C-alpha positions as a LaTeX table, in Angstrom:
\begin{tabular}{lrrr}
\hline
Residue & $x$ (\AA) & $y$ (\AA) & $z$ (\AA) \\
\hline
Unk1 & $-12.45$ & $-6.80$ & $-1.59$ \\
Unk2 & $-10.09$ & $-9.67$ & $-2.69$ \\
Unk3 & $-11.34$ & $-12.83$ & $-1.07$ \\
Unk4 & $-8.15$ & $-15.33$ & $-0.77$ \\
Unk5 & $-7.74$ & $-19.07$ & 0.80 \\
Unk6 & $-6.68$ & $-18.35$ & 4.40 \\
Unk7 & $-3.28$ & $-20.33$ & 2.90 \\
Unk8 & $-2.13$ & $-17.73$ & 1.14 \\
Unk9 & $-2.73$ & $-16.07$ & 3.99 \\
Unk10 & 0.54 & $-17.48$ & 5.57 \\
Unk11 & 2.90 & $-16.00$ & 3.03 \\
Unk12 & 1.66 & $-12.19$ & 3.64 \\
Unk13 & 3.94 & $-9.66$ & 5.70 \\
Unk14 & 1.90 & $-8.45$ & 9.11 \\
Unk15 & 1.29 & $-5.17$ & 8.07 \\
Unk16 & $-0.70$ & $-6.68$ & 5.22 \\
Unk17 & $-2.51$ & $-9.56$ & 7.76 \\
Unk18 & $-3.91$ & $-6.95$ & 9.61 \\
Unk19 & $-6.27$ & $-5.86$ & 6.68 \\
Unk20 & $-7.48$ & $-9.67$ & 6.20 \\
Unk21 & $-10.87$ & $-9.64$ & 7.83 \\
Unk22 & $-11.73$ & $-14.14$ & 8.53 \\
Unk23 & $-15.63$ & $-14.76$ & 7.30 \\
Unk24 & $-18.17$ & $-15.24$ & 9.66 \\
Unk25 & $-20.38$ & $-18.60$ & 10.08 \\
Unk26 & $-21.05$ & $-20.21$ & 7.96 \\
Unk27 & $-17.43$ & $-19.99$ & 6.28 \\
Unk28 & $-17.47$ & $-20.93$ & 2.41 \\
Unk29 & $-15.16$ & $-24.23$ & 2.00 \\
Unk30 & $-13.24$ & $-25.90$ & $-1.08$ \\
Unk31 & $-13.60$ & $-29.27$ & $-1.97$ \\
Unk32 & $-10.43$ & $-30.19$ & $-4.30$ \\
Unk33 & $-10.90$ & $-33.64$ & $-6.04$ \\
Unk34 & $-8.72$ & $-36.23$ & $-8.21$ \\
Unk35 & $-10.23$ & $-37.92$ & $-11.11$ \\
Unk36 & $-8.49$ & $-40.51$ & $-13.59$ \\
Unk37 & $-9.49$ & $-43.22$ & $-15.64$ \\
Unk38 & $-10.03$ & $-46.37$ & $-13.47$ \\
Unk39 & $-7.04$ & $-48.13$ & $-15.78$ \\
Unk40 & $-4.63$ & $-45.03$ & $-15.42$ \\
Unk41 & $-1.38$ & $-46.65$ & $-15.54$ \\
Unk42 & $-0.78$ & $-43.58$ & $-13.77$ \\
Unk43 & $-1.33$ & $-44.58$ & $-10.26$ \\
Unk44 & 1.99 & $-43.41$ & $-8.40$ \\
Unk45 & 1.89 & $-40.03$ & $-9.53$ \\
Unk46 & $-1.67$ & $-39.51$ & $-8.57$ \\
Unk47 & $-1.05$ & $-40.62$ & $-5.00$ \\
Unk48 & 2.33 & $-38.19$ & $-5.09$ \\
Unk49 & 0.08 & $-35.32$ & $-5.64$ \\
Unk50 & $-2.22$ & $-36.76$ & $-3.63$ \\
Unk51 & 0.27 & $-37.02$ & $-0.79$ \\
Unk52 & 2.29 & $-33.59$ & $-0.98$ \\
Unk53 & $-0.96$ & $-31.57$ & $-0.97$ \\
Unk54 & $-2.41$ & $-33.60$ & 2.10 \\
Unk55 & 1.45 & $-33.13$ & 3.21 \\
Unk56 & 0.87 & $-29.26$ & 3.38 \\
Unk57 & $-2.61$ & $-29.32$ & 4.80 \\
Unk58 & $-2.90$ & $-28.06$ & 8.33 \\
Unk59 & $-4.87$ & $-31.28$ & 10.07 \\
Unk60 & $-7.68$ & $-28.54$ & 11.48 \\
Unk61 & $-8.46$ & $-27.88$ & 7.70 \\
Unk62 & $-8.27$ & $-31.79$ & 6.78 \\
Unk63 & $-11.80$ & $-32.54$ & 9.18 \\
Unk64 & $-14.63$ & $-32.90$ & 7.40 \\
Unk65 & $-17.62$ & $-30.77$ & 8.98 \\
Unk66 & $-21.24$ & $-30.65$ & 6.93 \\
Unk67 & $-21.62$ & $-28.03$ & 5.12 \\
Unk68 & $-24.42$ & $-26.72$ & 2.98 \\
Unk69 & $-23.53$ & $-26.57$ & $-0.70$ \\
Unk70 & $-25.26$ & $-23.77$ & $-2.78$ \\
Unk71 & $-25.20$ & $-23.85$ & $-6.41$ \\
Unk72 & $-24.46$ & $-19.82$ & $-8.02$ \\
Unk73 & $-25.08$ & $-20.85$ & $-11.72$ \\
Unk74 & $-24.36$ & $-23.02$ & $-14.49$ \\
Unk75 & $-21.13$ & $-24.49$ & $-15.29$ \\
\hline
\end{tabular}
């Protein structure tokens, strides 16, 4: 068994897509954060990266729904 992100399934061949089994509720989620120093001079670069990421994410994935956080161990 291999767990792959939903966006990665877009590039699969039809034969491989047939083998993908989606999660049942509750489905796992992933949060992506950008962290920077508040006095950074690279704000345009950070904004460009943010825009690039959000432009490729489908609208239904941008909807924030409540989810339960489960810590699986020390980092």
